[in-house]
Coordinates of C-alpha atoms in Angstrom, one line a residue:
Chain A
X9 CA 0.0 0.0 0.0
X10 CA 2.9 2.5 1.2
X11 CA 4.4 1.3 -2.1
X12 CA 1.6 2.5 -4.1
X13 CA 1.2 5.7 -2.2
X14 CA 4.8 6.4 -3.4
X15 CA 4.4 5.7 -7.1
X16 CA 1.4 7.6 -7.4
X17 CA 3.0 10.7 -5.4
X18 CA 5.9 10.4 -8.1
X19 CA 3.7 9.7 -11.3
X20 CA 2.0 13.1 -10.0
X21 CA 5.3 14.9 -9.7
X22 CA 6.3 13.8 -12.9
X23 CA 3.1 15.2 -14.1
X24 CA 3.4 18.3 -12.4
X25 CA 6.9 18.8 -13.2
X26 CA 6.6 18.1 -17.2
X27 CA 3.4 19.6 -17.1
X28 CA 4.5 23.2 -16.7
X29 CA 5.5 23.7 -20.7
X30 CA 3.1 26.0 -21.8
X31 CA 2.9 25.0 -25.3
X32 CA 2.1 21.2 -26.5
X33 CA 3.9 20.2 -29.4
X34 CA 1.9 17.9 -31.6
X35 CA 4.1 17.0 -35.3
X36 CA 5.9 20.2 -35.6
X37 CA 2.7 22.3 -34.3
X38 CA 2.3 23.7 -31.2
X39 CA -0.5 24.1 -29.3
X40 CA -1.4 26.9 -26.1
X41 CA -2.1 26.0 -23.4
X42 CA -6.0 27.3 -23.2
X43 CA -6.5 24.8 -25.6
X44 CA -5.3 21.4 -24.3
X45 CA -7.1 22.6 -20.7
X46 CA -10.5 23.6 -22.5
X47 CA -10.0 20.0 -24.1
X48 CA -8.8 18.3 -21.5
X49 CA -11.6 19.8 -18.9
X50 CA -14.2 18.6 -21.7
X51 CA -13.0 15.3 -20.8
X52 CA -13.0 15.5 -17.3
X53 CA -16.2 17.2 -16.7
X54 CA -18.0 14.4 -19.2
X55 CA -16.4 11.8 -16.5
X56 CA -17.2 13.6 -13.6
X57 CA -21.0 14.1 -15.3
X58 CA -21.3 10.5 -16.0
X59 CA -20.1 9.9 -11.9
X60 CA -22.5 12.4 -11.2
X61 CA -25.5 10.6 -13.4
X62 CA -24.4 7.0 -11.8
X63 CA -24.8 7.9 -8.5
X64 CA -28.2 9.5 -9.5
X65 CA -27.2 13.4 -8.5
X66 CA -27.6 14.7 -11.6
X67 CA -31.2 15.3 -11.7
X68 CA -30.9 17.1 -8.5
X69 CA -27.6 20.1 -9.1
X70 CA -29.7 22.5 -10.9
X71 CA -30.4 23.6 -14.3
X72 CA -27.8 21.7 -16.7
X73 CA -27.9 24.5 -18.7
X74 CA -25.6 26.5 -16.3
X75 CA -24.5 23.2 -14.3
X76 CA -22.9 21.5 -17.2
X77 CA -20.9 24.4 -18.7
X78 CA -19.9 25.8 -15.2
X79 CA -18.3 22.2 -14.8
X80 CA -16.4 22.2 -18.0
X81 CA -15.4 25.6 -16.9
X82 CA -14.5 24.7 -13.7
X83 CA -12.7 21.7 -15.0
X84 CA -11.0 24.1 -17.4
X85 CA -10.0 26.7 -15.1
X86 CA -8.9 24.0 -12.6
X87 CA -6.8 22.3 -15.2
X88 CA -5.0 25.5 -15.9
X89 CA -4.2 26.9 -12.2
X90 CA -3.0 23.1 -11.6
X91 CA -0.7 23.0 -14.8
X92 CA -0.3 26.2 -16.2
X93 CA -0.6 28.9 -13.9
X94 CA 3.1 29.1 -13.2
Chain B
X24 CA -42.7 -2.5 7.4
X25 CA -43.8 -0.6 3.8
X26 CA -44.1 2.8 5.6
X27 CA -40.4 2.3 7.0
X28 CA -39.5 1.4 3.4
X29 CA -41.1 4.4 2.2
X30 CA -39.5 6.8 5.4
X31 CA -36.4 5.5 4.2
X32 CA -36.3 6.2 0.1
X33 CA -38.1 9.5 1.1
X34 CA -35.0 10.5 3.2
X35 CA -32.3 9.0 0.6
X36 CA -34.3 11.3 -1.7
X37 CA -34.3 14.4 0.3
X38 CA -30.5 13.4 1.0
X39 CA -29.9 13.2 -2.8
X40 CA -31.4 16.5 -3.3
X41 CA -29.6 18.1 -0.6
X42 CA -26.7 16.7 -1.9
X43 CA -27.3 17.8 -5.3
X44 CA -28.0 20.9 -4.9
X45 CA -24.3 21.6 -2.9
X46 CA -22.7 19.9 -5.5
X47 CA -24.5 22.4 -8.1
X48 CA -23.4 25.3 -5.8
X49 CA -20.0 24.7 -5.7
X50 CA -19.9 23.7 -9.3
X51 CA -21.2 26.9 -10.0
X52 CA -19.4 29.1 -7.5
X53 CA -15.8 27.2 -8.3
X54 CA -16.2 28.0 -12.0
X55 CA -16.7 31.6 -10.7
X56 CA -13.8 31.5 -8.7
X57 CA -11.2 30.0 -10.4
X58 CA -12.6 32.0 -13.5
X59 CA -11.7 35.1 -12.1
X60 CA -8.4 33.5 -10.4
X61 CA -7.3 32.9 -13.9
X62 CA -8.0 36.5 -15.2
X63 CA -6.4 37.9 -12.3
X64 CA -2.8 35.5 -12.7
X65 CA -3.4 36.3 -16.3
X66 CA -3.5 40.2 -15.7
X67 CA -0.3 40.0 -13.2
X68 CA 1.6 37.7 -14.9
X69 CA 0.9 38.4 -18.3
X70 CA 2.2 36.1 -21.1
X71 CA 2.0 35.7 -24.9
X72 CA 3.2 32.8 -27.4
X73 CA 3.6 35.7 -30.0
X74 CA 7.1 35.7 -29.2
X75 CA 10.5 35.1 -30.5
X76 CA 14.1 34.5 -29.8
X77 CA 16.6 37.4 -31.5
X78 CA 20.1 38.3 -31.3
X79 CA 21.6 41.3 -32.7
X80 CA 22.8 40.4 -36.3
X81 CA 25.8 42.4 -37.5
X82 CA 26.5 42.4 -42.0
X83 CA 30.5 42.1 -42.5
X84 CA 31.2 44.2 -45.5
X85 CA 35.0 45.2 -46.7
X86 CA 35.7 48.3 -46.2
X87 CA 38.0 48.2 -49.4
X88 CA 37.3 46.2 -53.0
X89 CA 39.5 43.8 -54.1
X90 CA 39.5 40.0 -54.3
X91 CA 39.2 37.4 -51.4
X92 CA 42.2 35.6 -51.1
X93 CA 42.1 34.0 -47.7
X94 CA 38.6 33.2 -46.4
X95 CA 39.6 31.8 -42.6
X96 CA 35.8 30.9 -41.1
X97 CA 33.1 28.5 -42.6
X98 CA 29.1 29.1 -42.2
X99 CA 28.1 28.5 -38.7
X100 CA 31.3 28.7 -36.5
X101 CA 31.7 30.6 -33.6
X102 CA 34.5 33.3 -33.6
X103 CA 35.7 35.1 -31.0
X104 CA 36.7 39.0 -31.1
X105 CA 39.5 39.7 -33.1
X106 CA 40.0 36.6 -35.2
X107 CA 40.5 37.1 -38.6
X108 CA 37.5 36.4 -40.7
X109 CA 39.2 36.8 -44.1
X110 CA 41.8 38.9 -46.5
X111 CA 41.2 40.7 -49.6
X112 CA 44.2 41.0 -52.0
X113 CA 46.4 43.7 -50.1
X114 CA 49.1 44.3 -53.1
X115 CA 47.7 47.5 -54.5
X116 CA 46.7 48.7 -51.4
X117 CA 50.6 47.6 -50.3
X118 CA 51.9 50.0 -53.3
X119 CA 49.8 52.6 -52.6
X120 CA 51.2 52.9 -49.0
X121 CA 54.7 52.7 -50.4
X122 CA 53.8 55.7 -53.1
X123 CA 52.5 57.7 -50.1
X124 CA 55.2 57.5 -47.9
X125 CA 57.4 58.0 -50.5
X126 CA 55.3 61.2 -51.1
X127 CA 55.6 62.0 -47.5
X128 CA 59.1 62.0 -47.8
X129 CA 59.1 64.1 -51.0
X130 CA 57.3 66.8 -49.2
X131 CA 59.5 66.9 -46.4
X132 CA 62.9 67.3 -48.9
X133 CA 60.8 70.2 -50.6
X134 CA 60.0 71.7 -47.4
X135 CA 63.1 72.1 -46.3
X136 CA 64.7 73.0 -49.1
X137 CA 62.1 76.1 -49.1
X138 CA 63.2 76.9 -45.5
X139 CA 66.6 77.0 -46.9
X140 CA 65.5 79.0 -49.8
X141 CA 63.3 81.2 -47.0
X142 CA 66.4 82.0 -45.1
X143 CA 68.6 83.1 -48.0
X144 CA 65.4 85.3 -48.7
X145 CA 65.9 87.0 -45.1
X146 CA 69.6 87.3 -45.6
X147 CA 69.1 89.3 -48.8
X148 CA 66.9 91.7 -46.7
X149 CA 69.5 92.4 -44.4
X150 CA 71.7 93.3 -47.1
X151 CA 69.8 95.3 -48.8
X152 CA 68.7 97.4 -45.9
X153 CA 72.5 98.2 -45.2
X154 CA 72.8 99.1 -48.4
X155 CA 69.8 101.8 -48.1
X156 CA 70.5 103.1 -45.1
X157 CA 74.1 103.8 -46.7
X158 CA 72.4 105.3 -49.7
X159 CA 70.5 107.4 -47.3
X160 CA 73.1 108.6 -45.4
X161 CA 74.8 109.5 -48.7
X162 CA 71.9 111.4 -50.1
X163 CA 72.3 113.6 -46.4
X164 CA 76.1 113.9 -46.7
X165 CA 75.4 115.4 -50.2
X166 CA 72.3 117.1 -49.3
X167 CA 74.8 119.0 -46.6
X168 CA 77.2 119.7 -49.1
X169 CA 74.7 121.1 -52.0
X170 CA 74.0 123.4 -49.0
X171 CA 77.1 124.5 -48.6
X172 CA 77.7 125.3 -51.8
X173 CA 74.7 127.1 -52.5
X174 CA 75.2 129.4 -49.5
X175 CA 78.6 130.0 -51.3
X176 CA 77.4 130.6 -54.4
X177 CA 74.8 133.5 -53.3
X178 CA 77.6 134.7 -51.5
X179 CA 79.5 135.2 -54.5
X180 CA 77.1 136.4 -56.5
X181 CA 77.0 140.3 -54.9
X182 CA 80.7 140.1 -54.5
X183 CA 81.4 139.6 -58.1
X184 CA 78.4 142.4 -59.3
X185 CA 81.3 144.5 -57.3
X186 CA 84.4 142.5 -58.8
X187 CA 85.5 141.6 -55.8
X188 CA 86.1 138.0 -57.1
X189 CA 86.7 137.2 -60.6
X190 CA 84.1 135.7 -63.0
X191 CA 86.3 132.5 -63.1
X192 CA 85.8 132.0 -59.6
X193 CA 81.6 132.3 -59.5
X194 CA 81.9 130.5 -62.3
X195 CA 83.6 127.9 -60.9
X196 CA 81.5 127.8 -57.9
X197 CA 78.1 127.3 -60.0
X198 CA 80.0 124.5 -61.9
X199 CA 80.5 123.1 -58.8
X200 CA 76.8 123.6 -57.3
X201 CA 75.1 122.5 -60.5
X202 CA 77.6 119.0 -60.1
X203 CA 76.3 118.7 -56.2
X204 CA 72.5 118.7 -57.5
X205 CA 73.1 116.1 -60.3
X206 CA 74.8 113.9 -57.1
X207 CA 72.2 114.5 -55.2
X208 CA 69.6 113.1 -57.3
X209 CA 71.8 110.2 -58.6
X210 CA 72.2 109.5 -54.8
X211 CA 68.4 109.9 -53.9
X212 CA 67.5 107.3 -57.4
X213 CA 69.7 104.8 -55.3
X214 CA 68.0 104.8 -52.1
X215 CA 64.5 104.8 -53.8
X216 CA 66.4 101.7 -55.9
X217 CA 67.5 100.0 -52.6
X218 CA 63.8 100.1 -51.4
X219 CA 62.1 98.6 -54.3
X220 CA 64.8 96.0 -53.9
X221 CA 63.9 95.5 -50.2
X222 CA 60.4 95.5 -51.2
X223 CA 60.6 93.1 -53.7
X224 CA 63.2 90.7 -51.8
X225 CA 60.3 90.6 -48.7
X226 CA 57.9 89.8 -51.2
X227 CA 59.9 86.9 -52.9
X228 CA 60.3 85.9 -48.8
X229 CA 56.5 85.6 -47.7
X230 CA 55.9 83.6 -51.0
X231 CA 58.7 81.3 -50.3
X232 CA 57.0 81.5 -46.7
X233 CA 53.7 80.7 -48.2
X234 CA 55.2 77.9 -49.9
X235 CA 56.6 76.2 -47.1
X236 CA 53.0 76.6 -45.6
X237 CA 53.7 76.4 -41.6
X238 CA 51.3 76.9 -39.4
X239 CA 52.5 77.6 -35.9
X240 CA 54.1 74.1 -35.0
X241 CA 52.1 72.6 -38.2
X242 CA 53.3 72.3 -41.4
X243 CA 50.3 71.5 -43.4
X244 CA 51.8 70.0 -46.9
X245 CA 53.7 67.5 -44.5
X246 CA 50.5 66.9 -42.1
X247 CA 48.7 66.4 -45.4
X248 CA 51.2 64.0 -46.7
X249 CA 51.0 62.3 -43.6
X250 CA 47.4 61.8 -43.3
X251 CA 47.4 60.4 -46.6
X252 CA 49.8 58.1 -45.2
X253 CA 47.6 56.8 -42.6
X254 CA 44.9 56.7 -44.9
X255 CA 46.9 54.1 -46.6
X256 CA 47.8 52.2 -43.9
X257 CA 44.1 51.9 -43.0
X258 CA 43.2 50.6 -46.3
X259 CA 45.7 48.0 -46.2
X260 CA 44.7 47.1 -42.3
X261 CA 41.1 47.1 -43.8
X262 CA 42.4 44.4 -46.3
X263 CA 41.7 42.0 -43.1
X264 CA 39.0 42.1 -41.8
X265 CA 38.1 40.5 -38.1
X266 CA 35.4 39.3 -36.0
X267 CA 34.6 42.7 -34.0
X268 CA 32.8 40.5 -30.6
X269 CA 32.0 37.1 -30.6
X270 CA 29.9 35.7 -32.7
X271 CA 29.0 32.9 -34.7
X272 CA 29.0 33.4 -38.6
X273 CA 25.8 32.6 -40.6
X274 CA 24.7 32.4 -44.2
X275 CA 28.5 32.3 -45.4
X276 CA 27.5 31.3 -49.4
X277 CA 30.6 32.9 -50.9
X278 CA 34.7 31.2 -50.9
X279 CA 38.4 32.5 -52.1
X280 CA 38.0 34.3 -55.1
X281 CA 34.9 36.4 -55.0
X282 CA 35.7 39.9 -55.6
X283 CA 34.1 42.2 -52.5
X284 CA 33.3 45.4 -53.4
X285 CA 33.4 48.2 -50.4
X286 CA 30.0 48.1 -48.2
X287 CA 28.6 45.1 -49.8
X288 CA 28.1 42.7 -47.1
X289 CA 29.6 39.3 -47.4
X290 CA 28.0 37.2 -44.5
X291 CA 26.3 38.4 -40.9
X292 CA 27.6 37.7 -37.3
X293 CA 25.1 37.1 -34.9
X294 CA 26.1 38.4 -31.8
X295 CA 26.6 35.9 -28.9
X296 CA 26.8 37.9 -25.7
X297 CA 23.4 39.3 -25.6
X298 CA 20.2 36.8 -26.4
X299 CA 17.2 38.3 -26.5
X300 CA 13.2 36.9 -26.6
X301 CA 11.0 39.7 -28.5
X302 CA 7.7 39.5 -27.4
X303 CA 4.2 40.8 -28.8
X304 CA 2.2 42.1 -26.0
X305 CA -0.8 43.1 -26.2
X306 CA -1.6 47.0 -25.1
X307 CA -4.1 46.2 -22.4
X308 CA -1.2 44.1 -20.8
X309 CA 1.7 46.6 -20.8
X310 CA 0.6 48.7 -17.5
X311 CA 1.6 45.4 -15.9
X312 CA 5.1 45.1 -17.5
X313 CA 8.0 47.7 -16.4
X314 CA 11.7 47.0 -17.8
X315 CA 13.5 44.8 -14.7
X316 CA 11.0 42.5 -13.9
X317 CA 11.4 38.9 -14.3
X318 CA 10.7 37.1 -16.9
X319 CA 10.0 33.1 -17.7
X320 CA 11.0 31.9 -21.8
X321 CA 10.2 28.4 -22.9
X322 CA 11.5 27.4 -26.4
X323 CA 8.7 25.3 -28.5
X324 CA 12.2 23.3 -29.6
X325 CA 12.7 22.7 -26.2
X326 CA 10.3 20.9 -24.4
X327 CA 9.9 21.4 -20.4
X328 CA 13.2 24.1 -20.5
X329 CA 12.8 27.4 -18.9
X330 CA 15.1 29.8 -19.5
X331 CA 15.3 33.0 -16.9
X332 CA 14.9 36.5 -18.7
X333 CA 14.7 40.1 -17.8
X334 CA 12.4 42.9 -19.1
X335 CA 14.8 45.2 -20.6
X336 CA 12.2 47.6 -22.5
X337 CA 9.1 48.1 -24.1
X338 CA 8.7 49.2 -28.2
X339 CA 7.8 52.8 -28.2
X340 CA 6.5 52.9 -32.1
X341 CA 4.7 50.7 -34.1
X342 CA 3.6 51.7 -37.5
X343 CA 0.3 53.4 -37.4
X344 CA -1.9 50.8 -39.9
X345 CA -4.5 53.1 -40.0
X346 CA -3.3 56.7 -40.8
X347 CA -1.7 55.8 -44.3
X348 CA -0.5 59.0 -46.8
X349 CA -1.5 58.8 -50.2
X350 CA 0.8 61.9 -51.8
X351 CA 0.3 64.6 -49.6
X352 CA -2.8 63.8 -48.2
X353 CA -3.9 61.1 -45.8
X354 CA -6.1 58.4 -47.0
X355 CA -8.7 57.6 -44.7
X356 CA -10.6 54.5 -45.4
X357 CA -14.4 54.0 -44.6
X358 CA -14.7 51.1 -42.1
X359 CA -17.1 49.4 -40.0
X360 CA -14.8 48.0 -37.1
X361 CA -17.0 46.8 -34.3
X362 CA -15.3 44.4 -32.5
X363 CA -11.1 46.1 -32.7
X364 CA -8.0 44.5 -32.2
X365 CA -5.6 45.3 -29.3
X366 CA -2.4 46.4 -31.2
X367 CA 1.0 44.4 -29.7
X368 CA 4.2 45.9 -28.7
X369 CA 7.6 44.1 -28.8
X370 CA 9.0 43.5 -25.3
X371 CA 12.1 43.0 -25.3
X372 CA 13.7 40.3 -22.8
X373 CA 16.9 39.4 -22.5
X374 CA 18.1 35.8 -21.3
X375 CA 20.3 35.8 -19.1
X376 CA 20.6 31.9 -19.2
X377 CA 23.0 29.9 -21.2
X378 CA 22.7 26.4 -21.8
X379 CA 25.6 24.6 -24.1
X380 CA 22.6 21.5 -24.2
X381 CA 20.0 24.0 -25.9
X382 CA 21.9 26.8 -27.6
X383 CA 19.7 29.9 -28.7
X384 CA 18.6 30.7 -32.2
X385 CA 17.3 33.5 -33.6
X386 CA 13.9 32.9 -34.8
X387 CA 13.2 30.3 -32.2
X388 CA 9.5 30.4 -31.4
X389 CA 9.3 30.9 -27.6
X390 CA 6.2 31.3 -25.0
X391 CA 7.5 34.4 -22.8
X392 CA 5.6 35.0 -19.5
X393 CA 6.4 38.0 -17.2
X394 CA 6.3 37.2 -13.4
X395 CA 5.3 40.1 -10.7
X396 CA 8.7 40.6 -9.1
X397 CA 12.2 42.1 -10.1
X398 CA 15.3 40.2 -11.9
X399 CA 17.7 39.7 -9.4
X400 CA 20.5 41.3 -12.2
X401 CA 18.8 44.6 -12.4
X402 CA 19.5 47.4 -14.6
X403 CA 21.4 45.3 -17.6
X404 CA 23.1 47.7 -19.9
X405 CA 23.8 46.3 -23.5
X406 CA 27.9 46.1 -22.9
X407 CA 27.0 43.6 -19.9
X408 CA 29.2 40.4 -20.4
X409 CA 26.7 37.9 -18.8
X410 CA 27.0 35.0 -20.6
X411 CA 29.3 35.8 -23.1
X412 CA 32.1 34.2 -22.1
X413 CA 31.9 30.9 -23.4
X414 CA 29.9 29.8 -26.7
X415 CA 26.9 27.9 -26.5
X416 CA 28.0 25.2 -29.1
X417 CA 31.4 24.0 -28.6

């Protein structure tokens, strides 16, 4: 278990550490920063939704037409303070 | 048992709802937050990918024509102040220098045989006042005499009306008078002669004066010899020409041979002691950018590598895209701009770090982002040496 702990706090400083390029090259293009977060917090907000649906909240946070973008947003934002704000 | 059942899904419900509804909130009221936590880093620490890595790029072009004959760097190598880039032919420029110190020492000869001449000049003077003031003081002596003899003569004269001398003897002494006056004059034409010959003979002097041309300590046909002298010597210390800082040569498309004309430019140096990253702000950013702040570049070549910069200055022009002339008038075009474009100024941020792994290049595109606090090297002036000592390529 301590074992695990300690791989996952490394695989997260790797992340951290690598993560703090601002630009993402992808063949020869490179790409800002806003837009890998925006992408990246689409994905995570669809899999915190589809958390949210399993355990049956989702009827119950609000209108989804302000819950679900505030999510990506906050997803985005998040992504960026976490990786890119520095 | 079905009323318990019931309680029970009731309160799950409730729960679920309660739950929900928090969860809503602080989805809501986080993207709030860390919306506007992100505008504000964004505002303090501003940054732009519109950026790009410069150094200042210097054309190497002879400063005599002639053709190549030693070409001592290749395209791409680093040279280091003061090594020899390459040679043009320095034979005529060689002869040249020859002809003018040979010139030089034509005009000194000449000079001094003018002194010479000069002096002989003065000398003549001297002599020739002697010889007036003798003339002078002969005209007086016969002046004096003429006197006398006229005196005697009108003395005469009532004496001999009376016979008391003989007409012989008055006769003798007008003979005598009349001979006085014709010396007199003859004596007088010599001294006016010995002053036009003084005259002249000063004149012949301040020409051969003129000739020499000194000026105070300076003679000028010498000084002017000598400067074309120098002049020579340049052009034939111009016929190498050297690396004036380090540097590292680029787009070198030219060998032994080619013919360089004066100011044409044969190759560039880029120069390798200051790097700097040019970045395109945008105007609604610059209030929060001030030359000597910090600044963080990341090369796109360069993956994950930060490289420490400092704010050096801010553009203070850009063209104007909208106030174009057309002759003497401006032409003002019609538009319909709604939504308008912050214009961008170029930053300029010189790195400070050096990193023989991940050399700079100019053009490099780089991500530049300005961070709220001062460079610890403040107040870089553009002879600073940081960094320069060592090339980044071996």
């Amino acid at each position: 278990m301590r074992g695990l702990r300690k791989a996952g706090f490394l695989a997260i400083s790797a992340v951290f550490l690598t993560a703090c390029d601002p630009m993402l090259s992808i063949e020869g293009s490179f790409w800002p920063a806003w837009i890998i977060c925006i992408l990246a917090g689409l994905a995570v907000s669809m899999a915190l939704m589809w958390q949210l649906v399993r355990h049956r909240l989702a009827p119950y946070l609000g209108p989804p037409l302000l819950i679900v973008p505030s999510l990506w947003a906050l997803c985005t934002f998040g992504i960026w303070l976490l990786f890119y704000s520095t | 048992m079905e009323n318990s059942q019931a309680d029970h899904q009731v309160i799950n419900l409730k729960r679920r709802v309660l739950l929900g509804r928090i969860i809503g909130t602080i989805i809501v009221l986080g993207a709030l937050a860390t919306g506007t936590l992100v505008w504000r880093i964004n505002y303090q620490h501003p940054r732009t990918n519109d950026a790009m890595v410069r150094a200042n790029i210097v054309g190497i072009a002879p400063e005599v024509s002639g053709r190549i004959v030693e070409l001592h760097v290749e395209d791409n190598q680093y040279v280091r102040q003061g090594d020899l880039l390459y040679v043009i032919d320095p034979r005529p420029y060689q002869a040249k220098l020859a002809q003018a110190k040979a010139e030089l020492q034509v005009v000194e000869k000449d000079v001094d045989s003018r002194r010479a001449s000069s002096g002989s000049a003065e000398l003549a003077i001297e002599r020739l006042e002697h010889q007036r003031v003798a003339a002078g003081a002969e005209v007086k002596r016969i002046e004096a005499e003429d006197e006398y003899l006229h005196s005697y003569l009108e003395r005469l004269e009532p004496l001999a009306e009376k016979q008391y001398v003989t007409t012989d003897q008055l006769q003798q002494a007008r003979s005598k008078y009349a001979a006085s006056r014709a010396a007199l004059a003859d004596a007088s034409a010599k001294e006016l002669s010995a002053r036009s010959a003084i005259d002249e003979a000063k004149s012949e002097s301040r020409r051969a004066v003129s000739m020499i041309a000194q000026v105070g300590n300076v003679n000028a046909r010498i000084e002017a010899a000598r400067a074309l002298v120098t002049s020579a010597e340049l052009d034939v210390e111009y016929c190498s020409v050297r690396a004036p800082f380090d540097a590292y040569v680029t787009n070198l498309n030219t060998r032994e041979g080619e013919y360089a004309k004066t100011g044409m430019q044969m190759f560039a140096l880029v120069d390798d002691r200051h790097w700097y990253a040019i970045a395109n702000f945008k105007e609604t950013y610059l209030q929060s950018i001030h030359p000597g702040q910090e600044a963080d570049v990341f090369l796109v070549g360069y993956p994950g590598k930060r490289y420490r910069g400092v704010v050096t200055g801010i553009g203070w022009a850009n063209y104007p895209d909208n106030m174009k002339q057309q002759g003497v008038l401006p032409e003002v075009r019609r538009t319909l701009n709604w939504v308008v474009l912050a214009s961008r100024f170029p930053v300029r941020i010189e790195i400070q770090e050096r990193d023989l792994e991940h050399p700079l290049r100019m053009g490099m595109t780089a991500f530049v982002t300005i961070l709220d606090r001062p460079a610890e090297t403040q107040k870089l002036s553009p002879g600073s040496e940081k960094g320069a000592t060592t090339p980044q390529v071996p």
